[in-house]
Coordinates of C-alpha atoms and ligand atoms in Angstrom, one line a residue:
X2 CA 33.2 -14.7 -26.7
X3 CA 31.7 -17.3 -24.4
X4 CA 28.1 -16.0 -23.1
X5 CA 27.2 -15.8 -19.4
X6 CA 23.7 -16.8 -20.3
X7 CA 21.5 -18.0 -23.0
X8 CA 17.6 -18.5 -23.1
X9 CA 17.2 -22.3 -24.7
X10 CA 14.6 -21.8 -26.6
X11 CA 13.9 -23.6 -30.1
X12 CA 11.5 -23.5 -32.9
X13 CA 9.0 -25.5 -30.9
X14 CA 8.6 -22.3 -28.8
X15 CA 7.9 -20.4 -32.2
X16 CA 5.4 -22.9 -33.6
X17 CA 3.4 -22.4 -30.3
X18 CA 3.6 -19.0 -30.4
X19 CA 3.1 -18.9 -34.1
X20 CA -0.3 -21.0 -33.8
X21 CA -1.5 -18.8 -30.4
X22 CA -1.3 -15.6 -32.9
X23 CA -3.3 -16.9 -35.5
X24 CA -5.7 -18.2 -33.1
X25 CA -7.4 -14.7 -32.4
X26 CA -6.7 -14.7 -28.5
X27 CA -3.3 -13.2 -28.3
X28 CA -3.9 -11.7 -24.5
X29 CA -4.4 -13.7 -20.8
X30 CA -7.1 -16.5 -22.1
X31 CA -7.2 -19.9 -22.6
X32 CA -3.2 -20.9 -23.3
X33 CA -2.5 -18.6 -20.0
X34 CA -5.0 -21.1 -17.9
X35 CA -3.5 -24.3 -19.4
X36 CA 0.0 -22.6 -18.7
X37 CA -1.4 -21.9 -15.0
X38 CA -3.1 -25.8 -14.7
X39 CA 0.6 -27.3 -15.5
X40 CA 2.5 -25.0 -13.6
X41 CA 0.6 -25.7 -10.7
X42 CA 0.9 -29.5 -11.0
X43 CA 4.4 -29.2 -11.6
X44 CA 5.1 -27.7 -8.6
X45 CA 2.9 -29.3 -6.6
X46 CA 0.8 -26.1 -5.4
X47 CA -2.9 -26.7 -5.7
X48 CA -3.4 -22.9 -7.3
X49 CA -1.2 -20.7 -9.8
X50 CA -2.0 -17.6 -11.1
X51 CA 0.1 -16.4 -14.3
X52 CA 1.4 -12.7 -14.4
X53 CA 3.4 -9.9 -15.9
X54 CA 6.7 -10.8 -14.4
X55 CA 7.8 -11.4 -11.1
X56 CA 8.5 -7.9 -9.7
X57 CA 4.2 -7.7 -10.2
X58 CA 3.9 -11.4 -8.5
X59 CA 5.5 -9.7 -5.5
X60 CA 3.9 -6.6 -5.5
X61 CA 0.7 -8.6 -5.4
X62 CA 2.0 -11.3 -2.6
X63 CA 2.8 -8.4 -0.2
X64 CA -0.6 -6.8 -0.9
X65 CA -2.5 -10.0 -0.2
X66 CA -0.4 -11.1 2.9
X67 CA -1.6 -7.0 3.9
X68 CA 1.2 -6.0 4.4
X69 CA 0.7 -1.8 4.1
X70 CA 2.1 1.3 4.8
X71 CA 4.1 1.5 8.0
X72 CA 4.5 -2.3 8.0
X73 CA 8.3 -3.8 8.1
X74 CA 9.4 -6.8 5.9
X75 CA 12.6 -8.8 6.6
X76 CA 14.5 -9.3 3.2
X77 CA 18.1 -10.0 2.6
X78 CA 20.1 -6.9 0.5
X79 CA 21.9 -9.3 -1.6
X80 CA 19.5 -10.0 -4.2
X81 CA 18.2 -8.2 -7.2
X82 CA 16.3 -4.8 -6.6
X83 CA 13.3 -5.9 -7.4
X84 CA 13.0 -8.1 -4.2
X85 CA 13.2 -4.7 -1.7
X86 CA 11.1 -2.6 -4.5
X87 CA 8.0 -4.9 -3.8
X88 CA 7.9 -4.0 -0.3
X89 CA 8.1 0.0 -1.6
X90 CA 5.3 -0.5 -3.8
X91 CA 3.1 -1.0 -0.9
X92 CA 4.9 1.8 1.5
X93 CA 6.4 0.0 3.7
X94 CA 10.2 -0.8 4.8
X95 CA 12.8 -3.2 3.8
X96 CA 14.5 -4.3 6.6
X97 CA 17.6 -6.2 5.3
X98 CA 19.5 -9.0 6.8
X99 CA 22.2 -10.4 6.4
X100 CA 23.1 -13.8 4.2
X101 CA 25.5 -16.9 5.0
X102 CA 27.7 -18.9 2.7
X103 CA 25.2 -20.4 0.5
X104 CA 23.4 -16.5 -0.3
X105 CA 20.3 -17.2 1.3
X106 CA 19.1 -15.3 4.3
X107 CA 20.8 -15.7 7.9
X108 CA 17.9 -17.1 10.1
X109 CA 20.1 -15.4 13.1
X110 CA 20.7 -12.3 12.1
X111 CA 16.6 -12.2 10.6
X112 CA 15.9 -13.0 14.4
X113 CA 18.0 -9.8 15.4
X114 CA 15.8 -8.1 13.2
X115 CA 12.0 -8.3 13.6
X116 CA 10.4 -5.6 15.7
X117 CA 6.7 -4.9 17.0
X118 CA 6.1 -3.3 12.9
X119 CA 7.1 -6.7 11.4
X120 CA 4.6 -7.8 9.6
X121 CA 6.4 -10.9 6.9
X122 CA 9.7 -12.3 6.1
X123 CA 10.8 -12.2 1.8
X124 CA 12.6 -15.9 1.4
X125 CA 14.9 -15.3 -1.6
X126 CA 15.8 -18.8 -2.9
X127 CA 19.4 -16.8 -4.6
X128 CA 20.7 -18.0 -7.7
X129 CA 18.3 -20.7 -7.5
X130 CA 19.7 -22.2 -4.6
X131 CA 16.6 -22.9 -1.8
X132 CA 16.7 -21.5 1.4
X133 CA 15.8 -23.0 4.6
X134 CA 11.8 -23.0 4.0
X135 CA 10.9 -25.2 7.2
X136 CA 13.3 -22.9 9.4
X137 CA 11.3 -19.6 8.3
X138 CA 8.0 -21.3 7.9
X139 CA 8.4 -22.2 11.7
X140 CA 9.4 -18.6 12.5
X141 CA 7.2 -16.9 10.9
X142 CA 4.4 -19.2 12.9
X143 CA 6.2 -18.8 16.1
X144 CA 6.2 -15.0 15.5
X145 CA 2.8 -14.2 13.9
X146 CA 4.3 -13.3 10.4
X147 CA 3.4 -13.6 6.7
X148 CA 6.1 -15.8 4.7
X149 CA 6.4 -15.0 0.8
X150 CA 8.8 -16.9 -1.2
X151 CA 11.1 -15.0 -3.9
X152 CA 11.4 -18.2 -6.2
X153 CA 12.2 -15.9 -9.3
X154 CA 15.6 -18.1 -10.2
X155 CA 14.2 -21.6 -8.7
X156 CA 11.6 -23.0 -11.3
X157 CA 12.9 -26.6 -11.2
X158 CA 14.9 -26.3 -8.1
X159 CA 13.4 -28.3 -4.9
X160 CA 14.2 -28.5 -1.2
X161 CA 13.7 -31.7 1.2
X162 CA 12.3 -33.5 -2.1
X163 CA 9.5 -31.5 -3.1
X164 CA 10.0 -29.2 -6.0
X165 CA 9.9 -25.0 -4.7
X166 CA 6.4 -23.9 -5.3
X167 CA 4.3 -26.1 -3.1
X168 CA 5.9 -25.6 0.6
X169 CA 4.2 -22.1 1.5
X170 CA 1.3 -20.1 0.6
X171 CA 3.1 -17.0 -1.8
X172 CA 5.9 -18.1 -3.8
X173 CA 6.7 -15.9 -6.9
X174 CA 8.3 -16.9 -10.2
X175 CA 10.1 -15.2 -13.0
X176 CA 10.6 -16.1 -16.8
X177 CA 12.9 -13.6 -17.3
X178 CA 15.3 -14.8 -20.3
X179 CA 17.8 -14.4 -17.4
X180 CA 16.2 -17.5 -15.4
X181 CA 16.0 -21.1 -16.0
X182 CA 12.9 -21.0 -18.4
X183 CA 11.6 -17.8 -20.1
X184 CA 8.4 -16.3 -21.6
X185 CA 10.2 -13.0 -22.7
X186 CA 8.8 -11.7 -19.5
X187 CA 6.8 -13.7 -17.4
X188 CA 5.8 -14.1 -13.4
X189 CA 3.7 -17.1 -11.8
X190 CA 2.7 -17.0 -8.1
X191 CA 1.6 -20.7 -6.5
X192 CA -0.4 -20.8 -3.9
X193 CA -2.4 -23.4 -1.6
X194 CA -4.1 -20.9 0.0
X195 CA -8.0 -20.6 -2.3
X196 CA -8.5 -16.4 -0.7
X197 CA -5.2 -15.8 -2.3
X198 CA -5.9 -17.5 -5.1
X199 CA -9.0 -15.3 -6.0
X200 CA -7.9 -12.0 -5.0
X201 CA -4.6 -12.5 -6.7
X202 CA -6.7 -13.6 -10.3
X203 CA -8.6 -10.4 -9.1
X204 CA -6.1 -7.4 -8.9
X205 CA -3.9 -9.3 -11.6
X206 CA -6.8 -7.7 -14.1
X207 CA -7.8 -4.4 -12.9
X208 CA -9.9 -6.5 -9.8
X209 CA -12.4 -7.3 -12.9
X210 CA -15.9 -9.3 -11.6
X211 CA -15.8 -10.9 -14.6
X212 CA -13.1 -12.4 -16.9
X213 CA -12.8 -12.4 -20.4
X214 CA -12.9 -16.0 -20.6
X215 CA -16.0 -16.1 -18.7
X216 CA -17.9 -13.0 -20.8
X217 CA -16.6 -15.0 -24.1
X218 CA -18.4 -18.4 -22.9
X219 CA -21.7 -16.8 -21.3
X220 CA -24.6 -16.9 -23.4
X221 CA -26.1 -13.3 -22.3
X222 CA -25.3 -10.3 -21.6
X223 CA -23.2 -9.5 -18.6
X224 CA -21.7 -6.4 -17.3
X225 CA -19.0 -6.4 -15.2
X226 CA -17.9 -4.9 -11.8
X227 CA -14.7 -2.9 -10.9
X228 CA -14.7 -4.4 -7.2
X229 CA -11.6 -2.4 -5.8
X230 CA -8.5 -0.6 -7.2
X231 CA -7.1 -3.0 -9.3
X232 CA -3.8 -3.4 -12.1
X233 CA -3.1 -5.0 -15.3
X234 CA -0.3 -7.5 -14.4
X235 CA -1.6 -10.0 -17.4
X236 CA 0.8 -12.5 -18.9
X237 CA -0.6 -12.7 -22.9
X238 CA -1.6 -16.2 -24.2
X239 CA 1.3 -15.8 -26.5
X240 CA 3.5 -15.4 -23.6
X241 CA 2.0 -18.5 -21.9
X242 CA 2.2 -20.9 -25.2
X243 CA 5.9 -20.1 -24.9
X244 CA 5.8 -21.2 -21.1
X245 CA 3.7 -24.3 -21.7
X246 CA 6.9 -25.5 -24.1
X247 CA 9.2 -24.2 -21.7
X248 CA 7.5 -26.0 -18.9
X249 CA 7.6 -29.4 -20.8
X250 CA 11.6 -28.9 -20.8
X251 CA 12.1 -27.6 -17.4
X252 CA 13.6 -30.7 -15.7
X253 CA 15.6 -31.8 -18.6
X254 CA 17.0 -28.2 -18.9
X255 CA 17.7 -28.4 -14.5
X256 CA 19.4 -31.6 -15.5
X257 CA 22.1 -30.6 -18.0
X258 CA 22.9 -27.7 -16.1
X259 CA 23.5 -29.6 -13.4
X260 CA 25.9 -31.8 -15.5
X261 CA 27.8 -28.5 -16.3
X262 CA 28.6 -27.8 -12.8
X263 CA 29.4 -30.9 -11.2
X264 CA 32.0 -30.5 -14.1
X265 CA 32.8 -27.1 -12.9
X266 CA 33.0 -28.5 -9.5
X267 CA 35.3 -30.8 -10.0
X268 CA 37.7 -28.8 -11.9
X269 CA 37.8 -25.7 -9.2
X270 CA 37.6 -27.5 -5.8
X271 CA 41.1 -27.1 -5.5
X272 CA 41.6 -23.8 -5.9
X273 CA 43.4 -21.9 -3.4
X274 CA 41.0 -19.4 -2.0
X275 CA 38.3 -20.1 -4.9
X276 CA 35.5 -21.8 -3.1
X277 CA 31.9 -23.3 -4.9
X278 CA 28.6 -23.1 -3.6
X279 CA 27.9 -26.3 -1.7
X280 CA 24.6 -28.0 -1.9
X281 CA 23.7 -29.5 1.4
X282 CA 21.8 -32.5 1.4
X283 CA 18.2 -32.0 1.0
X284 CA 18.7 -29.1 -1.5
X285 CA 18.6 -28.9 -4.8
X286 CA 19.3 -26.3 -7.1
X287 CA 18.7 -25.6 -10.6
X288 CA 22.4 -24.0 -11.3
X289 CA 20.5 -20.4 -12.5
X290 CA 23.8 -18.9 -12.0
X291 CA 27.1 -20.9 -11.0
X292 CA 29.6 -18.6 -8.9
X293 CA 32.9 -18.6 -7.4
X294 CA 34.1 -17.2 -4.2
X295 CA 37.0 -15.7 -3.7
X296 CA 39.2 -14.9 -0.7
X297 CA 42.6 -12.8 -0.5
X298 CA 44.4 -16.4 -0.4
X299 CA 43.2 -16.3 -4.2
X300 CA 46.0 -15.7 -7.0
X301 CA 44.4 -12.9 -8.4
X302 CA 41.6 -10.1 -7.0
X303 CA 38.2 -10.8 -8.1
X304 CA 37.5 -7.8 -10.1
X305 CA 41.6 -8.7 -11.9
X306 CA 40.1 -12.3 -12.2
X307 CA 37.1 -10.7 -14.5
X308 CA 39.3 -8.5 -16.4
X309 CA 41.7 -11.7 -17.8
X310 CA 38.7 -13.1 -18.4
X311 CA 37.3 -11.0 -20.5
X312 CA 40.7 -10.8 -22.2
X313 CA 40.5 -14.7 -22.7
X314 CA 36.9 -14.2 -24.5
X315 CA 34.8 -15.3 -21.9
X316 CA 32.1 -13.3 -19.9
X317 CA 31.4 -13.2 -16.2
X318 CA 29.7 -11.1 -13.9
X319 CA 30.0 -9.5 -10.5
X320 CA 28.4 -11.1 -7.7
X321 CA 24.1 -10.8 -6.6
X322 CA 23.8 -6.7 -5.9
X323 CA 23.2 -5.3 -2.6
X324 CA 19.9 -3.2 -2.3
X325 CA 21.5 -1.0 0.1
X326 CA 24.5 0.0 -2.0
X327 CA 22.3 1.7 -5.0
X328 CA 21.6 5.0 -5.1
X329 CA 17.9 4.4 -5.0
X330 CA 18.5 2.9 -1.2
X331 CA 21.7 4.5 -0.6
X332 CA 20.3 7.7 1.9
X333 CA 18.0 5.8 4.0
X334 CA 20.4 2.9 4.7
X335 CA 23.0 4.5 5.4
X336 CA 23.6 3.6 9.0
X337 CA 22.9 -0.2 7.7
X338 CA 25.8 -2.4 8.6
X339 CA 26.1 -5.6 6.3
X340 CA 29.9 -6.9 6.7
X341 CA 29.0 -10.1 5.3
X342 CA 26.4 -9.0 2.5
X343 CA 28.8 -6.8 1.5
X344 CA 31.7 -9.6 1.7
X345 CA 29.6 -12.0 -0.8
X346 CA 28.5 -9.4 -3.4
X347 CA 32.0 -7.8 -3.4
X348 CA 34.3 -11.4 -3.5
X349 CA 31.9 -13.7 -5.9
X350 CA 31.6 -13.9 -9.7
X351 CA 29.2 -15.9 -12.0
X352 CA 30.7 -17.5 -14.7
X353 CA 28.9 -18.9 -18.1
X354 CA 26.7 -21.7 -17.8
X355 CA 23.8 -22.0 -20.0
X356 CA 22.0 -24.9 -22.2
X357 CA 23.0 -26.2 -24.6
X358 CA 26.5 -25.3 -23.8
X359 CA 28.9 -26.4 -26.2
X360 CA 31.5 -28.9 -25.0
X361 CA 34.0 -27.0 -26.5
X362 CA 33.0 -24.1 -24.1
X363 CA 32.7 -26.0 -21.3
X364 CA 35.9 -26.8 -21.9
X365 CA 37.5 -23.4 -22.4
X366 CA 35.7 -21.9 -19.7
X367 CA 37.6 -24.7 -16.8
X368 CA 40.8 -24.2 -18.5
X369 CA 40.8 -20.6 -18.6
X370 CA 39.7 -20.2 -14.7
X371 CA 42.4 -22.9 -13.9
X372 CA 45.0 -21.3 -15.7
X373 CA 44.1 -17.7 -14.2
X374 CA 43.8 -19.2 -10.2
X375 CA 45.7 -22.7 -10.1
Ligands
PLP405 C1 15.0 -11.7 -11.6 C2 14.6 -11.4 -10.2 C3 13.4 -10.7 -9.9 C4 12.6 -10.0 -10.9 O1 12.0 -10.8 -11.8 P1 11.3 -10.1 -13.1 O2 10.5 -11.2 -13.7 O3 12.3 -9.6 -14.0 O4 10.4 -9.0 -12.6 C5 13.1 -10.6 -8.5 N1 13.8 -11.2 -7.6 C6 14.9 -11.9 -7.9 C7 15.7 -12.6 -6.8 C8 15.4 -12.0 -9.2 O5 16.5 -12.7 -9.5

């Protein structure tokens, strides 16, 4: 059976891990600040702040852009629960709009959307693949709202040459073993913004005056403060000597997946009614998932298409969910209308592409889609 994913991660990941045990500091300390210092520069973001996952990255984001109870936030259905969950956390509404061909958000329909109680827009960069930063970034200004980036697939992807992480002031990152690079479970928001910075390292750790690493290097006494209802949304140092190795592999790991499906592209852009998600110039994406699109000129249904699969050993997956489908969302959306939403999560499927993926996979998995839709 051919995989649909698989975390690349090696013994160098284990030695790191291995030493940060037996150095004594196992929780957020010194490995999660050099994890933070490189992330950061990676990116090109003057601040990062390391955290549980991403799901508490974006909790945090919408409570520092304020956005509170009452409050509406623009987000597209099509994209993994967690993205409309963030905006519960804090009691307000997900508005959901609608996506275009390439899964991201349609500026148009977002437009259609904002009312006097909309307070930001959530950017999902899908599957990786960035969204139109500079178009939101300029309605958001235009409009008086907050802009927070979902970048939890696009670690390593970049749009107009500059990698994701740098172009806005809340963009929030996942290691899930899902993404591109994983720390088990992971989050990282970059910021440029210094306020954000400090109340984000704040309510990361139960909004703590003082931090361990601080108490550990003073040379008296100091008790500390409890300045406002804080959490515990700490990445361990174990976590963040896995990232550190991860990080160092990041663009090499972007590249061969990238080699993958240009392959994959090749071999399927003849399909009749199979289409590939284009990258438009200026874009770059880190291939977290590769998907096919099908239409009813395809030779077989997509849901029949996953079923031979299987049969022929190899794994794929539905489309990205729709929020407004599940039953946590179901009763209070359901006078939401999303023909198009619905149209891309009901007619796509991800196919395996991981790293290192053996040639003899690769292989297998183009003949097998060919043979089933040629
Ligand atoms: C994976 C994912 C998340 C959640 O990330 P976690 O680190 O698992 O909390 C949020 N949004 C999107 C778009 C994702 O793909």
């Amino acid at each position: 059976m051919i995989a649909i994913a698989k975390p690349y991660l090696t013994a160098d990941e284990a030695q790191y891990a291995y030493d940060t045990i037996l150095s004594g500091w196992v929780t957020q300390g010194p490995k999660v600040q050099e994890f933070e210092e490189k992330f950061a520069a990676y990116t090109g973001a003057k601040y990062a702040v390391a955290l549980s996952n991403c799901t508490t990255a974006l909790h945090l984001a919408m409570i520092v852009a304020g956005v509170k109870a009452g409050d509406e936030v623009i987000c597209p259905s099509m994209s993994y629960v967690a993205t409309a969950n963030s905006i519960k956390y804090v009691g307000a509404t997900p508005v959901f709009a609608e996506v275009d061909e390439h899964f991201n958000l349609d500026i148009e329909d977002v437009k259609k959307k904002i009312t006097l109680n909309t307070k930001a827009i959530l950017l999902v960069h899908q599957i990786g693949m960035p969204a139109d930063i500079d178009a939101f970034k300029l309605l958001c200004e235009q409009q008086g709202l907050k802009l927070i980036e979902d970048a939890a697939c696009a670690a390593g992807s970049a749009y107009k040459g500059k990698r994701i992480g740098s172009h806005s002031e809340l963009v929030c990152f996942s290691f899930h073993p899902r993404k591109v690079i994983t720390t088990g479970d992971g989050g990282m928001i970059t910021t440029n913004n210094e306020d954000y910075y400090k109340r984000i390292k704040l309510l990361r750790q139960h909004a703590m005056s003082v931090n361990d690493r601080e108490r550990h290097a003073a040379n008296k006494i100091i008790f500390e403060d409890h300045l406002e209802i804080g959490y515990n949304y700490r990445m361990t140092d174990i976590q963040a000597s896995v990232g550190i190795k991860q990080l160092e592999k990041l663009d090499s790991i972007v590249a061969e997946r990238r080699k993958i499906a240009e392959r994959y592209n090749a071999a399927f852009s003849d399909l009749k009614g199979v289409s590939v998600q284009k990258e438009e110039e200026g874009y770059f994406t880190n291939y977290q998932s590769y998907t096919l699109l099908f239409t009813n000129e395809a030779k077989l249904t997509r849901n029949a298409f996953m079923e031979k699969m299987l049969e022929q050993g190899v794994a794929t997956r539905r489309g990205i969910m729709t929020a407004h489908r599940e039953s946590a969302y179901k009763e209070e959306c359901k006078h939401v209308s999303l023909p198009a939403t619905n149209y891309y999560s009901d007619n796509s499927v991800v196919i395996p592409l991981f790293y290192p993926m053996k040639e003899e996979e690769i292989a297998k998995v183009i003949e097998t889609v060919k043979a089933l839709l040629a």
